[in-house]
Short mmCIF file of C-alpha atoms and ligand atoms in Angstrom, two decimals:
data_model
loop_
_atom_site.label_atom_id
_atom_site.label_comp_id
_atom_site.label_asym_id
_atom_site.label_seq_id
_atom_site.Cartn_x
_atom_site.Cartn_y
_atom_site.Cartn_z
CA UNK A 1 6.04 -35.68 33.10
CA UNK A 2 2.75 -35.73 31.33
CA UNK A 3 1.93 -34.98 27.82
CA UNK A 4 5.96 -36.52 27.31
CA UNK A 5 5.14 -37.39 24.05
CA UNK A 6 3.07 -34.51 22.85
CA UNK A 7 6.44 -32.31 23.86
CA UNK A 8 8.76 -34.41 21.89
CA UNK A 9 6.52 -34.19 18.81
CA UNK A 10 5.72 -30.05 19.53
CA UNK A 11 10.02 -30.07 19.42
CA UNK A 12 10.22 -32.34 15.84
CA UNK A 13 7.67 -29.66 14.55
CA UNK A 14 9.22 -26.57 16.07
CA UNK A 15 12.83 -27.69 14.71
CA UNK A 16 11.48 -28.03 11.23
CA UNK A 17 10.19 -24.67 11.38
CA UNK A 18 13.27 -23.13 12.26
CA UNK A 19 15.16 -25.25 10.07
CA UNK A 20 13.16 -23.98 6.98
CA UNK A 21 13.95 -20.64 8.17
CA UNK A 22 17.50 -20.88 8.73
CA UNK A 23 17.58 -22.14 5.00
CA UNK A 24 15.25 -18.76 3.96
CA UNK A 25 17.79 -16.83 5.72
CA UNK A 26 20.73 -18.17 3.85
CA UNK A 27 19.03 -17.95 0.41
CA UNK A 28 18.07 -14.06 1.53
CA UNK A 29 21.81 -13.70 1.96
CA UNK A 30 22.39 -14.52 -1.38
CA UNK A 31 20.39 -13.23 -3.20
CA UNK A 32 21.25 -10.65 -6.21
CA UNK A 33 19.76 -7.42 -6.90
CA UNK A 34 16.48 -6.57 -8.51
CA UNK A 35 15.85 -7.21 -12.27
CA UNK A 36 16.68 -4.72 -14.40
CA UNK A 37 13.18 -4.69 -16.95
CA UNK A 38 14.82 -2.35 -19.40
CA UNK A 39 17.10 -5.37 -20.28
CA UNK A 40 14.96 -7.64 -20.69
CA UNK A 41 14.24 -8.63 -24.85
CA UNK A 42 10.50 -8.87 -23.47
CA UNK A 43 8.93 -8.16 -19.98
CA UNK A 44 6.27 -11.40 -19.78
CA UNK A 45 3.03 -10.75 -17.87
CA UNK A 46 1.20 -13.77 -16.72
CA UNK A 47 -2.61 -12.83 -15.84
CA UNK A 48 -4.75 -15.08 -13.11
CA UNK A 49 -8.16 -13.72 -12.94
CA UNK A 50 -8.71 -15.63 -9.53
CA UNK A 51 -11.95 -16.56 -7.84
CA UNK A 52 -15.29 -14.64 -6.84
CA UNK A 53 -15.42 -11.17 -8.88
CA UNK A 54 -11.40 -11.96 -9.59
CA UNK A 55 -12.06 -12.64 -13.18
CA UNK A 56 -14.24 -9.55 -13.62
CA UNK A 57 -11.88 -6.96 -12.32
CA UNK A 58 -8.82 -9.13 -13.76
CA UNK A 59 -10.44 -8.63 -17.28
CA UNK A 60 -11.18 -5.24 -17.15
CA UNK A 61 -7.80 -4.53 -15.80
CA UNK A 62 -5.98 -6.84 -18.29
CA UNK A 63 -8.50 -4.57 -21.02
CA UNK A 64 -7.16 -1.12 -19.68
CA UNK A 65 -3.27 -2.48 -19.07
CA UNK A 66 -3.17 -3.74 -22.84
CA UNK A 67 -4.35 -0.51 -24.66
CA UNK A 68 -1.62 1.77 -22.40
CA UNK A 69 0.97 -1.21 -23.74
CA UNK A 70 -0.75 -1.60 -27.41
CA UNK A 71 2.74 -0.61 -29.28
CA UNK A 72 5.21 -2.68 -26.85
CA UNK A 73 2.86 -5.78 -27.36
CA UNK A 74 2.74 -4.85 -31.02
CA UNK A 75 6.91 -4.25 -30.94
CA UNK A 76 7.16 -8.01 -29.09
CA UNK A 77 8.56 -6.28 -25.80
CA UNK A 78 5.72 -6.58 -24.15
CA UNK A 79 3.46 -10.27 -23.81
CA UNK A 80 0.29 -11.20 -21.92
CA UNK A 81 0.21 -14.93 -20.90
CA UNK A 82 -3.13 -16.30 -19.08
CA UNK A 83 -2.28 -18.24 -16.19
CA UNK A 84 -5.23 -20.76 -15.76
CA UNK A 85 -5.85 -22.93 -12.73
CA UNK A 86 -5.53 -20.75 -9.66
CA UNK A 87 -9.23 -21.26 -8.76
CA UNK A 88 -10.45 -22.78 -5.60
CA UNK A 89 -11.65 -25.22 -7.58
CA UNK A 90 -8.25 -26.53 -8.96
CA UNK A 91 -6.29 -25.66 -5.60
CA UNK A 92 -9.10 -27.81 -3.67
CA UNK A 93 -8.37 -30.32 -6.66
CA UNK A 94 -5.14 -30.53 -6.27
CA UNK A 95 -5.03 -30.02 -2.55
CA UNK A 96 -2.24 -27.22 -2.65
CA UNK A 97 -2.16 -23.66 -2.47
CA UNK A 98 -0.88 -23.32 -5.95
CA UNK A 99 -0.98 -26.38 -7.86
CA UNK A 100 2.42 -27.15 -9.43
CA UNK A 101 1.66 -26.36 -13.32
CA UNK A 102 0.17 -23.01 -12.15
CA UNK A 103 3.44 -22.42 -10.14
CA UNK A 104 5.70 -23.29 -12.64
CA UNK A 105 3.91 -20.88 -15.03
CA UNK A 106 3.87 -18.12 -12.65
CA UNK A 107 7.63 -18.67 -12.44
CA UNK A 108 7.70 -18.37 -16.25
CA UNK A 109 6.99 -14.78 -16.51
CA UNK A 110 8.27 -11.52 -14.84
CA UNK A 111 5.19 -10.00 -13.44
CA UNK A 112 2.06 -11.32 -12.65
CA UNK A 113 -1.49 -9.49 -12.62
CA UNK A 114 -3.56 -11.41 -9.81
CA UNK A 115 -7.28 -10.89 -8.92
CA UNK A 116 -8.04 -11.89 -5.98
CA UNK A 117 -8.81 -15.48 -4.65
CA UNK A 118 -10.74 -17.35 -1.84
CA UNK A 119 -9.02 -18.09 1.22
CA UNK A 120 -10.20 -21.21 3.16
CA UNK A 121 -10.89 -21.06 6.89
CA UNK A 122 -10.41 -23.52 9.35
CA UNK A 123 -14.31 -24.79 10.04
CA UNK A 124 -15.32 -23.28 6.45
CA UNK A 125 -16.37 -26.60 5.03
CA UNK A 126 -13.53 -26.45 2.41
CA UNK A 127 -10.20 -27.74 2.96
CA UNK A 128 -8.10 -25.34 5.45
CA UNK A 129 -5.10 -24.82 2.65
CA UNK A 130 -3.20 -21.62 2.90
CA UNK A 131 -3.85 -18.41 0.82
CA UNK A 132 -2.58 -18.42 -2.35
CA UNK A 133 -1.66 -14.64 -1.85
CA UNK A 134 0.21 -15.79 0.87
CA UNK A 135 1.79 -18.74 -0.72
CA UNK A 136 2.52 -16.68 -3.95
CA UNK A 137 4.19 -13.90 -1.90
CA UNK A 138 6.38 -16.72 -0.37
CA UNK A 139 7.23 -18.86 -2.74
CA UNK A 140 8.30 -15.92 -4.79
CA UNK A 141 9.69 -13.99 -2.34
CA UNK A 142 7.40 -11.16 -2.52
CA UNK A 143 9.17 -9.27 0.16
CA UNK A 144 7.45 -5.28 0.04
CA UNK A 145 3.82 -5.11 0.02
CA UNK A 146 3.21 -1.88 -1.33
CA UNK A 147 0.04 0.22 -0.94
CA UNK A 148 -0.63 3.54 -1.80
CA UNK A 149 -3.70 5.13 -0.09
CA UNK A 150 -4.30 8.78 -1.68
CA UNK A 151 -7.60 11.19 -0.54
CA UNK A 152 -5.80 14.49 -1.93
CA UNK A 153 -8.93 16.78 -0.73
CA UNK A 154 -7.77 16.02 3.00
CA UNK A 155 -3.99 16.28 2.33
CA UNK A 156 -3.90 12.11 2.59
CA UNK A 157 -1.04 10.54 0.91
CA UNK A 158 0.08 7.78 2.57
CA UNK A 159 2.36 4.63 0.95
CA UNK A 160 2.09 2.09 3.25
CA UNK A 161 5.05 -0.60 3.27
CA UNK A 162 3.98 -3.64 4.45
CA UNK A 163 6.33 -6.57 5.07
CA UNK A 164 5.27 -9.73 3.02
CA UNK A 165 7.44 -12.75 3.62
CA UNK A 166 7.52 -13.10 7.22
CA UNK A 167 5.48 -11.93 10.70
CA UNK A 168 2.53 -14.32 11.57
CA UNK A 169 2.60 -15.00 7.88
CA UNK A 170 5.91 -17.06 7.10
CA UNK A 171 4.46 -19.72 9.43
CA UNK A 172 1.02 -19.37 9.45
CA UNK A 173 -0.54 -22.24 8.03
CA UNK A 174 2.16 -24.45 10.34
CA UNK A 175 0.89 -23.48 13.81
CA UNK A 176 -0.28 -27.03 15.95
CA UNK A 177 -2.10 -27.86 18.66
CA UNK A 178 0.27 -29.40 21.13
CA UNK A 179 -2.37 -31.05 23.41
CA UNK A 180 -5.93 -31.02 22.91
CA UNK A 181 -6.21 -27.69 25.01
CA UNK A 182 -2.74 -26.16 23.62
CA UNK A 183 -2.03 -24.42 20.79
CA UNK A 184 0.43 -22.53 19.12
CA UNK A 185 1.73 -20.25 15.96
CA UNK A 186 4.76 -18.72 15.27
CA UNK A 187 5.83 -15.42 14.13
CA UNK A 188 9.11 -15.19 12.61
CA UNK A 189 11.42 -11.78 11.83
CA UNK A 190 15.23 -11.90 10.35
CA UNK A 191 17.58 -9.48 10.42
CA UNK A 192 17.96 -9.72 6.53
CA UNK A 193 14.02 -9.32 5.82
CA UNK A 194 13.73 -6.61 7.81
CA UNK A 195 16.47 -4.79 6.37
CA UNK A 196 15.54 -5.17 2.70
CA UNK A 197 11.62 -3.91 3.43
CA UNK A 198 13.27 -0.63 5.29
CA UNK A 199 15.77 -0.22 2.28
CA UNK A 200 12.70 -0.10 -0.21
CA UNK A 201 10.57 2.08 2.22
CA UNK A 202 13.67 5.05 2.68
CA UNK A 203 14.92 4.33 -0.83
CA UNK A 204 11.27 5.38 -1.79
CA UNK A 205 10.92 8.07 0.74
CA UNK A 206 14.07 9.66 -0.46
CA UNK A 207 13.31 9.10 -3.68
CA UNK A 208 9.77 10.88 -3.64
CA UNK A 209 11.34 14.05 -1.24
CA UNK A 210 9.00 12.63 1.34
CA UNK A 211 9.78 13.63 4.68
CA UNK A 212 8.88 10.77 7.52
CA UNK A 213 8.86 7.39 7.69
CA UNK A 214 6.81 5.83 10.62
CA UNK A 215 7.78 2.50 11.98
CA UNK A 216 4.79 0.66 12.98
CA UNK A 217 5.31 -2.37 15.35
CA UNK A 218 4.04 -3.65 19.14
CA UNK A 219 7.27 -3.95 20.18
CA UNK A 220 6.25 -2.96 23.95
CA UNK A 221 4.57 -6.65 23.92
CA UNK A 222 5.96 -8.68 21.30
CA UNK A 223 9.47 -7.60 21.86
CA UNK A 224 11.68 -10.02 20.26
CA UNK A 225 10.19 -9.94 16.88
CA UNK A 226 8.90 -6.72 16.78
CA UNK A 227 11.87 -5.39 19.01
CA UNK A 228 14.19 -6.68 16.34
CA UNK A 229 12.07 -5.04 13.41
CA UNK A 230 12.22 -2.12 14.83
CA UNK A 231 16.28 -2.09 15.89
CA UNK A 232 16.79 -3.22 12.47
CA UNK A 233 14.78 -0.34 11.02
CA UNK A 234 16.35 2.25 12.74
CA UNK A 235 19.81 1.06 11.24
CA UNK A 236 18.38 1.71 7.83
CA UNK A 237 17.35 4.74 9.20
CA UNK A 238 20.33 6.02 9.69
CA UNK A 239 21.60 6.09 6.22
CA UNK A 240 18.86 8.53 5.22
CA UNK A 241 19.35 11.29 7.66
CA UNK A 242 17.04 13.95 5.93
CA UNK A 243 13.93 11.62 6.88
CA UNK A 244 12.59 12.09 10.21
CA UNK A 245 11.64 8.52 11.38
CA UNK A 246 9.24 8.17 13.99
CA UNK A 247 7.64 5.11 16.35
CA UNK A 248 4.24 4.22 16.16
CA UNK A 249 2.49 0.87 18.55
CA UNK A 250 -0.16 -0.65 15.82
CA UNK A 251 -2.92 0.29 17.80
CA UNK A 252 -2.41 3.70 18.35
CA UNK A 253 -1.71 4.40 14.91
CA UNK A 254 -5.48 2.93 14.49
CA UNK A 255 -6.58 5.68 16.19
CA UNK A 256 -4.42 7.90 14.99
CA UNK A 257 -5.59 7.44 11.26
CA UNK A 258 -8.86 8.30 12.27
CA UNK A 259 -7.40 11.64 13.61
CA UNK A 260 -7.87 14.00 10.90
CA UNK A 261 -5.51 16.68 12.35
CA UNK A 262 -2.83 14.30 12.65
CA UNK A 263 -3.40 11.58 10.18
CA UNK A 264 -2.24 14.15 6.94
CA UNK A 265 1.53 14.46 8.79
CA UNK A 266 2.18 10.60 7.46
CA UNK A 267 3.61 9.65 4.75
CA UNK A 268 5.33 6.32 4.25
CA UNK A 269 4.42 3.77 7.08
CA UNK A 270 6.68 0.61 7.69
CA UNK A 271 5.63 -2.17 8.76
CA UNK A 272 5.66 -6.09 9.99
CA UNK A 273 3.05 -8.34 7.73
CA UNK A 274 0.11 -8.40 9.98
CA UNK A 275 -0.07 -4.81 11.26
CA UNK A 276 0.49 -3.39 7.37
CA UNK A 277 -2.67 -6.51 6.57
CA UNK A 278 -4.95 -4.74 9.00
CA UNK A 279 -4.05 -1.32 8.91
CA UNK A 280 -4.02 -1.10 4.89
CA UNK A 281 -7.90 -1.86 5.09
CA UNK A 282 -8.26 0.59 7.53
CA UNK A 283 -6.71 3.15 5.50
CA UNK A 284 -8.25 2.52 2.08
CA UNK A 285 -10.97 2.92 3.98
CA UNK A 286 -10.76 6.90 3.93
CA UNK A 287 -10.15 6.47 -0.15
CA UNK A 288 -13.68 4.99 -0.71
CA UNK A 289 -13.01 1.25 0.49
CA UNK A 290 -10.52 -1.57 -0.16
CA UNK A 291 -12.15 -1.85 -3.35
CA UNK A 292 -10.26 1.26 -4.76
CA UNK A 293 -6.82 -0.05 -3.08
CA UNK A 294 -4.80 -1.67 -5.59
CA UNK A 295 -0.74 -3.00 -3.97
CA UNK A 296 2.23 -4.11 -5.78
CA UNK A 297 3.98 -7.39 -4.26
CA UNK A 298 7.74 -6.59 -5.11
CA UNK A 299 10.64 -9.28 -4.86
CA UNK A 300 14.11 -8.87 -6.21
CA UNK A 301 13.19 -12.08 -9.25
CA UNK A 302 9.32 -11.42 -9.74
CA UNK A 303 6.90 -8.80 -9.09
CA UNK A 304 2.78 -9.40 -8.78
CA UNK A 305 0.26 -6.57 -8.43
CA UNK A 306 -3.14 -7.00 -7.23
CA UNK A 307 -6.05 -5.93 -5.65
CA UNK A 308 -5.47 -5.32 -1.49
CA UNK A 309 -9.04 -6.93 -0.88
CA UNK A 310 -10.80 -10.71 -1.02
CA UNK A 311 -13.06 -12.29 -3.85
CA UNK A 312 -16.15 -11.03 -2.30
CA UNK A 313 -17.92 -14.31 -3.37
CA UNK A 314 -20.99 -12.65 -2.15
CA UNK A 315 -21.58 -10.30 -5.20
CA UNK A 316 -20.98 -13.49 -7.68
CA UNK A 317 -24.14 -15.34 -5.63
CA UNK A 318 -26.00 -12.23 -5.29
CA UNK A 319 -25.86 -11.70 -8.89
CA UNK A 320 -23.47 -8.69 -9.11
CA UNK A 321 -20.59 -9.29 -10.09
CA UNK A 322 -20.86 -7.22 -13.72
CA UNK A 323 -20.95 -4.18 -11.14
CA UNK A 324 -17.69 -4.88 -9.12
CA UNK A 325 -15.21 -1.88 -8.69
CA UNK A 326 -12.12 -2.75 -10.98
CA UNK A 327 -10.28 0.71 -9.38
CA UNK A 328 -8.21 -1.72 -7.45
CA UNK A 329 -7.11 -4.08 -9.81
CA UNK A 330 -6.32 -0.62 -11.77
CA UNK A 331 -4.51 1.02 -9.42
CA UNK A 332 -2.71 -1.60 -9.40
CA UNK A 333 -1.90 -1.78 -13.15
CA UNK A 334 -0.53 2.12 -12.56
CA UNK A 335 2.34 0.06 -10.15
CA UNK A 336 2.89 -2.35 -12.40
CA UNK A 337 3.53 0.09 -15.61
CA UNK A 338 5.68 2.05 -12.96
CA UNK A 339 7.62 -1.37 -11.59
CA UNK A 340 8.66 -2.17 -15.06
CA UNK A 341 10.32 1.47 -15.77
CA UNK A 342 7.49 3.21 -17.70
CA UNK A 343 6.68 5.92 -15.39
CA UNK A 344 4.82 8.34 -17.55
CA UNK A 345 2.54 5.68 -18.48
CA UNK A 346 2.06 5.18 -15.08
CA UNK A 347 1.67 8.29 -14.47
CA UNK A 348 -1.41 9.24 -17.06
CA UNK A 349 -2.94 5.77 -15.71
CA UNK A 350 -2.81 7.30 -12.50
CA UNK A 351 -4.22 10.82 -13.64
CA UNK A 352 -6.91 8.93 -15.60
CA UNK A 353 -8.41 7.11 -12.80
CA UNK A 354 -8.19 10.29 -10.63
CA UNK A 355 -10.51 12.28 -13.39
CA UNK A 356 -12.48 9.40 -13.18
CA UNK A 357 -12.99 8.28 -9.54
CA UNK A 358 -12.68 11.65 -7.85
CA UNK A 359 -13.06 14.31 -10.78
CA UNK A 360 -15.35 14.16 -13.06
CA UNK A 361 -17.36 11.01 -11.79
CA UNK A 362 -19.55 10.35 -15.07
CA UNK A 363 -20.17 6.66 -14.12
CA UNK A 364 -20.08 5.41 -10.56
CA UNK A 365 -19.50 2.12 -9.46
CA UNK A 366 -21.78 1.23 -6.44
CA UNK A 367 -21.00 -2.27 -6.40
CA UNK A 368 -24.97 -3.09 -7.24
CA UNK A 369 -27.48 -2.39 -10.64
CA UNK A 370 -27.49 1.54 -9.02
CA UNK A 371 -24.34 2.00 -10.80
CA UNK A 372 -21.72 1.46 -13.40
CA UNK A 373 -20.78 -2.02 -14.73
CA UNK A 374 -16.71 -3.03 -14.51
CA UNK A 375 -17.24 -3.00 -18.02
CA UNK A 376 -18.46 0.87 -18.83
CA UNK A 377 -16.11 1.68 -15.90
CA UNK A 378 -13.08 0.32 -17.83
CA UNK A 379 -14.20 1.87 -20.91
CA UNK A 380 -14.74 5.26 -19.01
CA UNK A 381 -11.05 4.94 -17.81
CA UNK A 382 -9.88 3.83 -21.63
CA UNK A 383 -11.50 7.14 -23.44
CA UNK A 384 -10.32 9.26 -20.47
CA UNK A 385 -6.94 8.10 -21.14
CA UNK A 386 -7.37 8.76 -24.82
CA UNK A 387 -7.96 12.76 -24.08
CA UNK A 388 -4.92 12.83 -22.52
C1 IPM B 401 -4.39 -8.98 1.78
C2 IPM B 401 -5.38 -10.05 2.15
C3 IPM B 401 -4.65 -11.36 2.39
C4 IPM B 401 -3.68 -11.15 3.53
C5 IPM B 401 -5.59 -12.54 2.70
C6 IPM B 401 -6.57 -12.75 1.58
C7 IPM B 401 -4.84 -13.81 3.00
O1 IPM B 401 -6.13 -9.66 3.24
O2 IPM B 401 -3.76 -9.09 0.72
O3 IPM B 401 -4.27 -8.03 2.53
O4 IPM B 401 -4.02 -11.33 4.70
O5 IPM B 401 -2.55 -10.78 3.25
MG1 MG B 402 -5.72 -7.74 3.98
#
């Protein structure tokens, strides 16, 4: 047969794939249950500011974050560490996604606040390594992508839970061309990842009184993967009886966002990696723009909270980066002080940046010299907070 040999090295390939993920399903069967915070002597924070306008929005977030948390850092229960070395720079450096120092202090703390970084694509002119989103939300098992997309003048309150370990993402920097003309990737879904993302979406559904939980999948074409997400979901589902659950295909529920008489019936959306990935942008779109959408990366071990959009390397060559939007990276700081069990913190965080952004709107960030800097914006948010 031709191409003989390509076939038998496509198989060596394949098998180590699925051998990796065999072992990912094991260690998901064992793992424990989610850190308890409040037990902790102190709750460690490491802080990478990233690439592009990452340190900008890191700092000013990092600024806001450490005067809610003045008297736990004061008290010891509380510590900022900076994480250096998760530039493009370094990872190009090093050749890796996250270079092994920066990994092993990542794994040093409990939380990490992450601005954004540069992502590499094949024909870019830098080296095609993977994300270091991605990589982070792997090698920490980041399972729940969590993103909150609120426009309250519309009725819009959607939490979008977005599955983070696995879909076209577990495997997606291992795809090959098989021949010259043939190539492939790989999406992967187990029974145990699917499960624990559905448990966190109806645990938080229940939790918050809301009343539906739509699954979003294209399980009418990809049927094993998606077909099994779904199956899986529904099987949650039926612990949680009081929430209506209801089926969405990914690209109807584009449309369907768009729809404004239907769009303010959903509440918490559940889905695979890729679909939540593309239709989180679409939604924060109706906020204002990723650039106000902030997510929380939750795993059972570690938790990191960031910004849902890129490095937007653009502004930093243009000049602009003093005038990036930090709202993300803040919004994001609200999940965090909630994640770690201080709710009403989270809360006036929350209330703050709504006085700010949608309220009263003294200073407006408009991403150019038009506006606000980060840097008044952050102070805008700090005396807000202080009248509260
Ligand atoms: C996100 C981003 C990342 C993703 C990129 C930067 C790899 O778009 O956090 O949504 O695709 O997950
Ligand atoms: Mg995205």
């Amino acid at each position: 047969m031709a191409n003989e040999k390509e076939l038998e090295l496509a198989c060596q390939k394949f098998r180590k794939i699925l051998e990796e993920q065999l072992d990912r399903v094991e260690n998901m069967k064992e793992q424990g249950d989610f850190v308890d915070y409040g037990k902790l002597d102190v709750v460690k924070i490491g802080v990478c500011g990233g690439d592009g306008i990452g340190p900008t929005i890191t700092a000013q977030a990092r600024r806001v974050l450490e005067f809610v948390l003045a008297d736990k850092v004061e008290q010891g229960k509380v510590e900022f560490i900076d994480i250096e070395g998760l530039t493009i720079e370094n990872r190009i450096a090093k050749g890796k996604a996250i270079p092994d120092d920066v990994m092993q202090s990542l794994k040093s703390c409990h939380i990490i606040l992450k601005g954004p970084t540069t992502t590499p694509q094949k024909g870019s002119g830098m080296p095609n390594i993977e994300s270091a989103n991605v990589a982070m939300r792997k090698a920490l098992d980041l399972f729940a992508n969590i993103r909150p997309v609120k426009v309250p003048e519309e009725g819009i309150n959607w939490t979008i839970f977005r599955e983070n370990t696995e879909g076209g993402y577990a495997v997606g920097s291992s795809g090959f061309n098989v021949t010259p003309d043939l190539a492939v990737d790989f999406t992967i879904t187990t029974k145990q990842g699917s499960d624990r993302i559905a448990r966190l979406a109806y645990d938080y559904a229940r939790k918050n009184k809301l009343e539906r939980v739509s699954l979003v999948t294209k399980a009418n074409v990809i049927k094993t993967t998606d077909g099994n997400f779904l199956e899986d979901c529904h099987k949650v589902a039926d612990q949680y009886p009081e929430i209506l659950t209801d089926e969405w295909y990914a690209d109807i529920m584009t449309a369907k966002l768009v729809d404004k008489k239907r769009r303010r019936d959903f509440k918490v959306l559940l889905l695979p990696n890729l679909y939540g990935d593309i239709i989180s942008d679409e939604a924060a779109e109706f906020q204002g723009g990723v650039g106000t959408a902030g997510c929380a990366n939750i795993g059972k071990k570690y938790a990191m909270f960031e910004a849902i959009h890129g490095s937007a390397p653009r502004m930093v060559t243009e000049g602009r980066a003093q005038y990036a939007d930090p709202c993300s990276m803040l919004r994001a700081c609200v999940m965090l002080l909630s994640h770690i069990g201080l709710q009403d913190r989270a809360d006036k965080l929350e209330r703050a940046l709504d006085i700010c952004s949608f309220e009263e709107k003294k200073f407006v960030i408009t991403g150019r010299d038009t506006g606000a800097t980060c840097d008044e914006f952050g102070d805008y948010v700090m005396a807000t907070l202080k009248k509260l």
